Amino acid sequence: PGQSCIGVVWDGTGLGTDGAIWGGEFFLGSYGSVDRLAHFSYFSLPGGEQAIKEPWRIAAGLLEQFGIPATSVPTFLAGLSAEKIERVMSARAKGINSPVTSSAGRLFDAVSALIGICSHVSYEAQAAIELENAAGPVTGRKPPKPYPFTLRKERTPYMIDVAPMFSSIVSDLISGESPALIARRFHMTMSQIIVATVGEIARPTGLRNVALSGGVLQNQLLLDTVCSA
């Protein structure tokens, strides 16, 4: 009792102490205190709650945030109205109903929409579940190379920048890589983010106890990959 540990809390939606929507957090905590030591860089949810039901909105917002033209991703645009995308992005640019988040769950949703797997959901976690199914099981398959990402350590909490990952995913889409391979590489990347970030937190603290929590960690492929690292 009272022993500190590193906590990885990846979920869809949680209100943070700064008023933002959390969900991709790394904590150092015990029964007495909790410190937030790392999280994903904030991105917007265009349309607020509607973005959870229509994850293409999150994907479009991330593409715009990272300076990637949505028109460069034909699989993403399939079935979507260019006029509607423009209208939603205009509201995002003006800060209208576009709260910011660090949610790992919403990143799964965004990638699912981006690669043409699930742009609209009819039940909770559908986009992420279908993305995991597309990636396939971990057993008996050689894992592909993770996508790049940047762990920014200039100040605490550390910031996890996934702009390089999204740029690489778009490059894969343009070059004709299969959604299944991209989904698998994305899972490998997210597991590597956990391993690398926990390692950076553990190094100065000397801690070896890690608690994995949140709905995102119910993803069996992600959990198995992290635990075997």
mmCIF file of C-alpha atoms in Angstrom:
data_model
loop_
_atom_site.group_PDB
_atom_site.id
_atom_site.type_symbol
_atom_site.label_atom_id
_atom_site.label_comp_id
_atom_site.label_asym_id
_atom_site.label_seq_id
_atom_site.Cartn_x
_atom_site.Cartn_y
_atom_site.Cartn_z
ATOM 1 C CA PRO A 1 0.000 0.000 0.000
ATOM 2 C CA GLY A 2 1.244 3.457 -0.893
ATOM 3 C CA GLN A 3 3.804 2.209 -3.409
ATOM 4 C CA SER A 4 4.123 4.419 -6.488
ATOM 5 C CA CYS A 5 3.670 3.097 -9.999
ATOM 6 C CA ILE A 6 3.482 4.345 -13.582
ATOM 7 C CA GLY A 7 -0.081 4.445 -14.829
ATOM 8 C CA VAL A 8 -1.020 4.305 -18.506
ATOM 9 C CA VAL A 9 -4.635 5.417 -18.885
ATOM 10 C CA TRP A 10 -5.888 5.261 -22.462
ATOM 11 C CA ASP A 11 -9.582 5.811 -23.000
ATOM 12 C CA GLY A 12 -12.064 7.678 -25.159
ATOM 13 C CA THR A 13 -13.311 10.557 -23.049
ATOM 14 C CA GLY A 14 -12.426 11.926 -19.633
ATOM 15 C CA LEU A 15 -12.492 15.466 -18.266
ATOM 16 C CA GLY A 16 -8.989 16.663 -17.416
ATOM 17 C CA THR A 17 -7.957 19.088 -14.705
ATOM 18 C CA ASP A 18 -7.151 21.688 -17.380
ATOM 19 C CA GLY A 19 -10.648 21.523 -18.885
ATOM 20 C CA ALA A 20 -9.548 19.517 -21.932
ATOM 21 C CA ILE A 21 -10.800 16.027 -22.757
ATOM 22 C CA TRP A 22 -8.178 13.528 -21.618
ATOM 23 C CA GLY A 23 -7.741 9.932 -22.671
ATOM 24 C CA GLY A 24 -4.107 9.345 -23.643
ATOM 25 C CA GLU A 25 -2.294 9.849 -20.356
ATOM 26 C CA PHE A 26 0.758 8.626 -18.474
ATOM 27 C CA PHE A 27 0.760 9.193 -14.718
ATOM 28 C CA LEU A 28 3.099 8.701 -11.809
ATOM 29 C CA GLY A 29 0.911 7.934 -8.853
ATOM 30 C CA SER A 30 0.202 6.291 -5.533
ATOM 31 C CA TYR A 31 -2.670 6.327 -3.074
ATOM 32 C CA GLY A 32 -1.561 9.787 -1.960
ATOM 33 C CA SER A 33 -0.897 11.677 -5.199
ATOM 34 C CA VAL A 34 -0.995 11.567 -8.983
ATOM 35 C CA ASP A 35 1.172 13.523 -11.430
ATOM 36 C CA ARG A 36 0.544 13.651 -15.172
ATOM 37 C CA LEU A 37 3.909 13.061 -16.831
ATOM 38 C CA ALA A 38 3.033 12.557 -20.513
ATOM 39 C CA HIS A 39 0.124 12.680 -22.948
ATOM 40 C CA PHE A 40 -0.706 12.951 -26.630
ATOM 41 C CA SER A 41 -0.524 16.458 -28.043
ATOM 42 C CA TYR A 42 -3.966 18.005 -28.155
ATOM 43 C CA PHE A 43 -6.126 17.776 -31.256
ATOM 44 C CA SER A 44 -9.692 18.865 -31.886
ATOM 45 C CA LEU A 45 -13.019 17.065 -32.018
ATOM 46 C CA PRO A 46 -14.880 18.963 -34.765
ATOM 47 C CA GLY A 47 -18.534 18.939 -33.840
ATOM 48 C CA GLY A 48 -17.887 17.838 -30.273
ATOM 49 C CA GLU A 49 -19.968 14.756 -29.432
ATOM 50 C CA GLN A 50 -20.822 14.326 -33.116
ATOM 51 C CA ALA A 51 -17.151 13.610 -33.842
ATOM 52 C CA ILE A 52 -17.417 10.431 -31.771
ATOM 53 C CA LYS A 53 -20.339 9.267 -33.935
ATOM 54 C CA GLU A 54 -18.631 10.414 -37.140
ATOM 55 C CA PRO A 55 -14.897 9.777 -36.703
ATOM 56 C CA TRP A 56 -14.150 11.115 -40.187
ATOM 57 C CA ARG A 57 -14.441 14.530 -38.516
ATOM 58 C CA ILE A 58 -11.516 13.715 -36.226
ATOM 59 C CA ALA A 59 -9.457 12.421 -39.137
ATOM 60 C CA ALA A 60 -10.184 15.550 -41.191
ATOM 61 C CA GLY A 61 -9.227 17.769 -38.270
ATOM 62 C CA LEU A 62 -5.950 15.941 -37.742
ATOM 63 C CA LEU A 63 -5.085 16.119 -41.435
ATOM 64 C CA GLU A 64 -5.704 19.865 -41.377
ATOM 65 C CA GLN A 65 -3.751 20.290 -38.143
ATOM 66 C CA PHE A 66 -0.767 18.481 -39.656
ATOM 67 C CA GLY A 67 -0.965 20.346 -42.974
ATOM 68 C CA ILE A 68 -2.015 17.330 -45.040
ATOM 69 C CA PRO A 69 -4.646 18.003 -47.756
ATOM 70 C CA ALA A 70 -7.666 15.736 -47.301
ATOM 71 C CA THR A 71 -7.930 15.582 -51.094
ATOM 72 C CA SER A 72 -4.684 13.586 -51.136
ATOM 73 C CA VAL A 73 -6.432 10.646 -49.439
ATOM 74 C CA PRO A 74 -9.059 9.199 -51.816
ATOM 75 C CA THR A 75 -10.019 6.326 -49.476
ATOM 76 C CA PHE A 76 -10.890 8.864 -46.815
ATOM 77 C CA LEU A 77 -12.983 11.042 -49.131
ATOM 78 C CA ALA A 78 -15.015 8.136 -50.530
ATOM 79 C CA GLY A 79 -18.655 8.614 -49.608
ATOM 80 C CA LEU A 80 -18.096 11.998 -47.964
ATOM 81 C CA SER A 81 -19.346 15.330 -49.232
ATOM 82 C CA ALA A 82 -16.553 17.835 -49.914
ATOM 83 C CA GLU A 83 -19.001 20.573 -48.986
ATOM 84 C CA LYS A 84 -19.706 18.992 -45.605
ATOM 85 C CA ILE A 85 -15.999 18.511 -44.894
ATOM 86 C CA GLU A 86 -15.390 22.178 -45.731
ATOM 87 C CA ARG A 87 -18.251 23.280 -43.484
ATOM 88 C CA VAL A 88 -17.037 21.213 -40.533
ATOM 89 C CA MET A 89 -13.452 22.372 -40.968
ATOM 90 C CA SER A 90 -14.582 25.999 -41.183
ATOM 91 C CA ALA A 91 -16.312 25.642 -37.817
ATOM 92 C CA ARG A 92 -13.173 23.974 -36.429
ATOM 93 C CA ALA A 93 -10.982 26.851 -37.647
ATOM 94 C CA LYS A 94 -13.251 29.306 -35.828
ATOM 95 C CA GLY A 95 -13.182 27.205 -32.668
ATOM 96 C CA ILE A 96 -16.919 26.511 -32.846
ATOM 97 C CA ASN A 97 -17.918 23.343 -30.965
ATOM 98 C CA SER A 98 -14.447 21.866 -31.383
ATOM 99 C CA PRO A 99 -13.069 20.908 -27.945
ATOM 100 C CA VAL A 100 -9.504 19.645 -27.731
ATOM 101 C CA THR A 101 -8.474 16.216 -26.551
ATOM 102 C CA SER A 102 -5.497 13.974 -25.872
ATOM 103 C CA SER A 103 -7.594 10.827 -26.284
ATOM 104 C CA ALA A 104 -5.910 7.657 -27.538
ATOM 105 C CA GLY A 105 -9.349 6.227 -28.271
ATOM 106 C CA ARG A 106 -10.140 9.060 -30.646
ATOM 107 C CA LEU A 107 -6.843 8.423 -32.473
ATOM 108 C CA PHE A 108 -7.965 4.842 -33.119
ATOM 109 C CA ASP A 109 -11.262 6.222 -34.436
ATOM 110 C CA ALA A 110 -9.483 8.721 -36.674
ATOM 111 C CA VAL A 111 -7.184 6.138 -38.241
ATOM 112 C CA SER A 112 -10.110 3.777 -38.806
ATOM 113 C CA ALA A 113 -11.903 6.520 -40.730
ATOM 114 C CA LEU A 114 -8.777 7.702 -42.524
ATOM 115 C CA ILE A 115 -8.005 4.331 -44.073
ATOM 116 C CA GLY A 116 -11.601 3.682 -45.102
ATOM 117 C CA ILE A 117 -12.642 1.141 -42.454
ATOM 118 C CA CYS A 118 -15.237 3.033 -40.394
ATOM 119 C CA SER A 119 -16.275 6.671 -40.894
ATOM 120 C CA HIS A 120 -19.605 6.474 -39.026
ATOM 121 C CA VAL A 121 -20.329 4.416 -35.925
ATOM 122 C CA SER A 122 -23.560 2.822 -34.727
ATOM 123 C CA TYR A 123 -22.280 1.391 -31.426
ATOM 124 C CA GLU A 124 -19.607 2.310 -28.885
ATOM 125 C CA ALA A 125 -15.995 1.724 -29.998
ATOM 126 C CA GLN A 126 -17.080 0.393 -33.403
ATOM 127 C CA ALA A 127 -14.351 2.208 -35.344
ATOM 128 C CA ALA A 128 -11.594 0.950 -33.040
ATOM 129 C CA ILE A 129 -12.979 -2.601 -32.943
ATOM 130 C CA GLU A 130 -13.139 -2.790 -36.729
ATOM 131 C CA LEU A 131 -9.622 -1.381 -36.945
ATOM 132 C CA GLU A 132 -8.334 -4.101 -34.610
ATOM 133 C CA ASN A 133 -10.183 -6.761 -36.605
ATOM 134 C CA ALA A 134 -8.626 -5.464 -39.807
ATOM 135 C CA ALA A 135 -5.149 -5.704 -38.280
ATOM 136 C CA GLY A 136 -5.648 -9.367 -37.373
ATOM 137 C CA PRO A 137 -4.220 -11.377 -34.440
ATOM 138 C CA VAL A 138 -0.626 -11.108 -33.298
ATOM 139 C CA THR A 139 0.045 -14.871 -33.126
ATOM 140 C CA GLY A 140 2.168 -16.403 -35.849
ATOM 141 C CA ARG A 141 2.796 -13.198 -37.774
ATOM 142 C CA LYS A 142 5.925 -11.104 -37.954
ATOM 143 C CA PRO A 143 5.087 -7.593 -36.728
ATOM 144 C CA PRO A 144 5.609 -4.821 -39.289
ATOM 145 C CA LYS A 145 7.755 -1.789 -38.623
ATOM 146 C CA PRO A 146 6.030 0.889 -36.484
ATOM 147 C CA TYR A 147 5.337 4.318 -37.891
ATOM 148 C CA PRO A 148 7.457 7.234 -36.645
ATOM 149 C CA PHE A 149 6.343 9.488 -33.810
ATOM 150 C CA THR A 150 8.036 12.095 -31.634
ATOM 151 C CA LEU A 151 8.203 12.156 -27.847
ATOM 152 C CA ARG A 152 8.822 15.783 -26.924
ATOM 153 C CA LYS A 153 10.625 16.070 -23.581
ATOM 154 C CA GLU A 154 11.349 19.787 -23.446
ATOM 155 C CA ARG A 155 9.071 20.105 -20.426
ATOM 156 C CA THR A 156 6.779 18.045 -18.215
ATOM 157 C CA PRO A 157 4.349 16.623 -19.063
ATOM 158 C CA TYR A 158 6.025 15.161 -22.125
ATOM 159 C CA MET A 159 4.096 15.531 -25.386
ATOM 160 C CA ILE A 160 3.585 12.655 -27.826
ATOM 161 C CA ASP A 161 3.437 14.067 -31.348
ATOM 162 C CA VAL A 162 1.768 11.748 -33.880
ATOM 163 C CA ALA A 163 2.125 14.057 -36.887
ATOM 164 C CA PRO A 164 4.936 11.880 -38.353
ATOM 165 C CA MET A 165 2.709 8.825 -38.006
ATOM 166 C CA PHE A 166 -0.197 10.423 -39.848
ATOM 167 C CA SER A 167 2.077 11.644 -42.636
ATOM 168 C CA SER A 168 3.423 8.118 -43.060
ATOM 169 C CA ILE A 169 -0.070 6.600 -43.040
ATOM 170 C CA VAL A 170 -1.125 8.978 -45.801
ATOM 171 C CA SER A 171 1.999 8.050 -47.787
ATOM 172 C CA ASP A 172 1.108 4.376 -47.412
ATOM 173 C CA LEU A 173 -2.448 5.050 -48.587
ATOM 174 C CA ILE A 174 -1.240 6.956 -51.618
ATOM 175 C CA SER A 175 1.206 4.178 -52.516
ATOM 176 C CA GLY A 176 -1.584 1.596 -52.339
ATOM 177 C CA GLU A 177 -0.751 -0.260 -49.125
ATOM 178 C CA SER A 178 -3.624 -2.349 -47.786
ATOM 179 C CA PRO A 179 -5.790 -1.106 -44.904
ATOM 180 C CA ALA A 180 -4.904 -4.325 -43.051
ATOM 181 C CA LEU A 181 -1.173 -3.584 -43.118
ATOM 182 C CA ILE A 182 -1.696 0.053 -42.157
ATOM 183 C CA ALA A 183 -3.966 -1.002 -39.287
ATOM 184 C CA ARG A 184 -1.337 -3.425 -38.050
ATOM 185 C CA ARG A 185 1.461 -0.860 -38.307
ATOM 186 C CA PHE A 186 -0.704 1.615 -36.402
ATOM 187 C CA HIS A 187 -1.193 -0.891 -33.581
ATOM 188 C CA MET A 188 2.544 -1.531 -33.471
ATOM 189 C CA THR A 189 3.142 2.215 -33.284
ATOM 190 C CA MET A 190 0.710 2.742 -30.424
ATOM 191 C CA SER A 191 2.285 -0.113 -28.478
ATOM 192 C CA GLN A 192 5.739 1.367 -29.122
ATOM 193 C CA ILE A 193 4.495 4.723 -27.825
ATOM 194 C CA ILE A 194 3.534 3.054 -24.546
ATOM 195 C CA VAL A 195 6.838 1.205 -24.241
ATOM 196 C CA ALA A 196 8.994 4.224 -25.128
ATOM 197 C CA THR A 197 7.115 6.676 -22.923
ATOM 198 C CA VAL A 198 7.019 4.347 -19.926
ATOM 199 C CA GLY A 199 10.750 3.823 -20.406
ATOM 200 C CA GLU A 200 11.428 7.551 -20.313
ATOM 201 C CA ILE A 201 9.352 7.942 -17.156
ATOM 202 C CA ALA A 202 10.913 4.903 -15.477
ATOM 203 C CA ARG A 203 14.502 5.921 -16.152
ATOM 204 C CA PRO A 204 14.769 8.789 -13.623
ATOM 205 C CA THR A 205 12.272 7.302 -11.147
ATOM 206 C CA GLY A 206 13.588 3.764 -11.062
ATOM 207 C CA LEU A 207 10.025 2.438 -11.044
ATOM 208 C CA ARG A 208 9.261 -0.933 -12.596
ATOM 209 C CA ASN A 209 5.584 -1.264 -11.683
ATOM 210 C CA VAL A 210 3.268 -0.279 -14.526
ATOM 211 C CA ALA A 211 -0.545 -0.251 -14.465
ATOM 212 C CA LEU A 212 -2.375 -0.380 -17.800
ATOM 213 C CA SER A 213 -5.923 0.954 -17.708
ATOM 214 C CA GLY A 214 -8.767 2.345 -19.805
ATOM 215 C CA GLY A 215 -11.038 1.066 -22.531
ATOM 216 C CA VAL A 216 -8.378 1.300 -25.243
ATOM 217 C CA LEU A 217 -6.309 -1.339 -23.427
ATOM 218 C CA GLN A 218 -9.142 -3.820 -23.951
ATOM 219 C CA ASN A 219 -7.751 -4.029 -27.475
ATOM 220 C CA GLN A 220 -6.166 -7.491 -27.352
ATOM 221 C CA LEU A 221 -3.655 -6.861 -30.134
ATOM 222 C CA LEU A 222 -2.420 -3.681 -28.457
ATOM 223 C CA LEU A 223 -2.288 -5.284 -25.005
ATOM 224 C CA ASP A 224 -0.485 -8.422 -26.195
ATOM 225 C CA THR A 225 2.076 -6.370 -28.096
ATOM 226 C CA VAL A 226 2.789 -4.099 -25.143
ATOM 227 C CA CYS A 227 3.065 -6.961 -22.657
ATOM 228 C CA SER A 228 5.441 -8.909 -24.894
ATOM 229 C CA ALA A 229 7.764 -5.919 -25.478
#
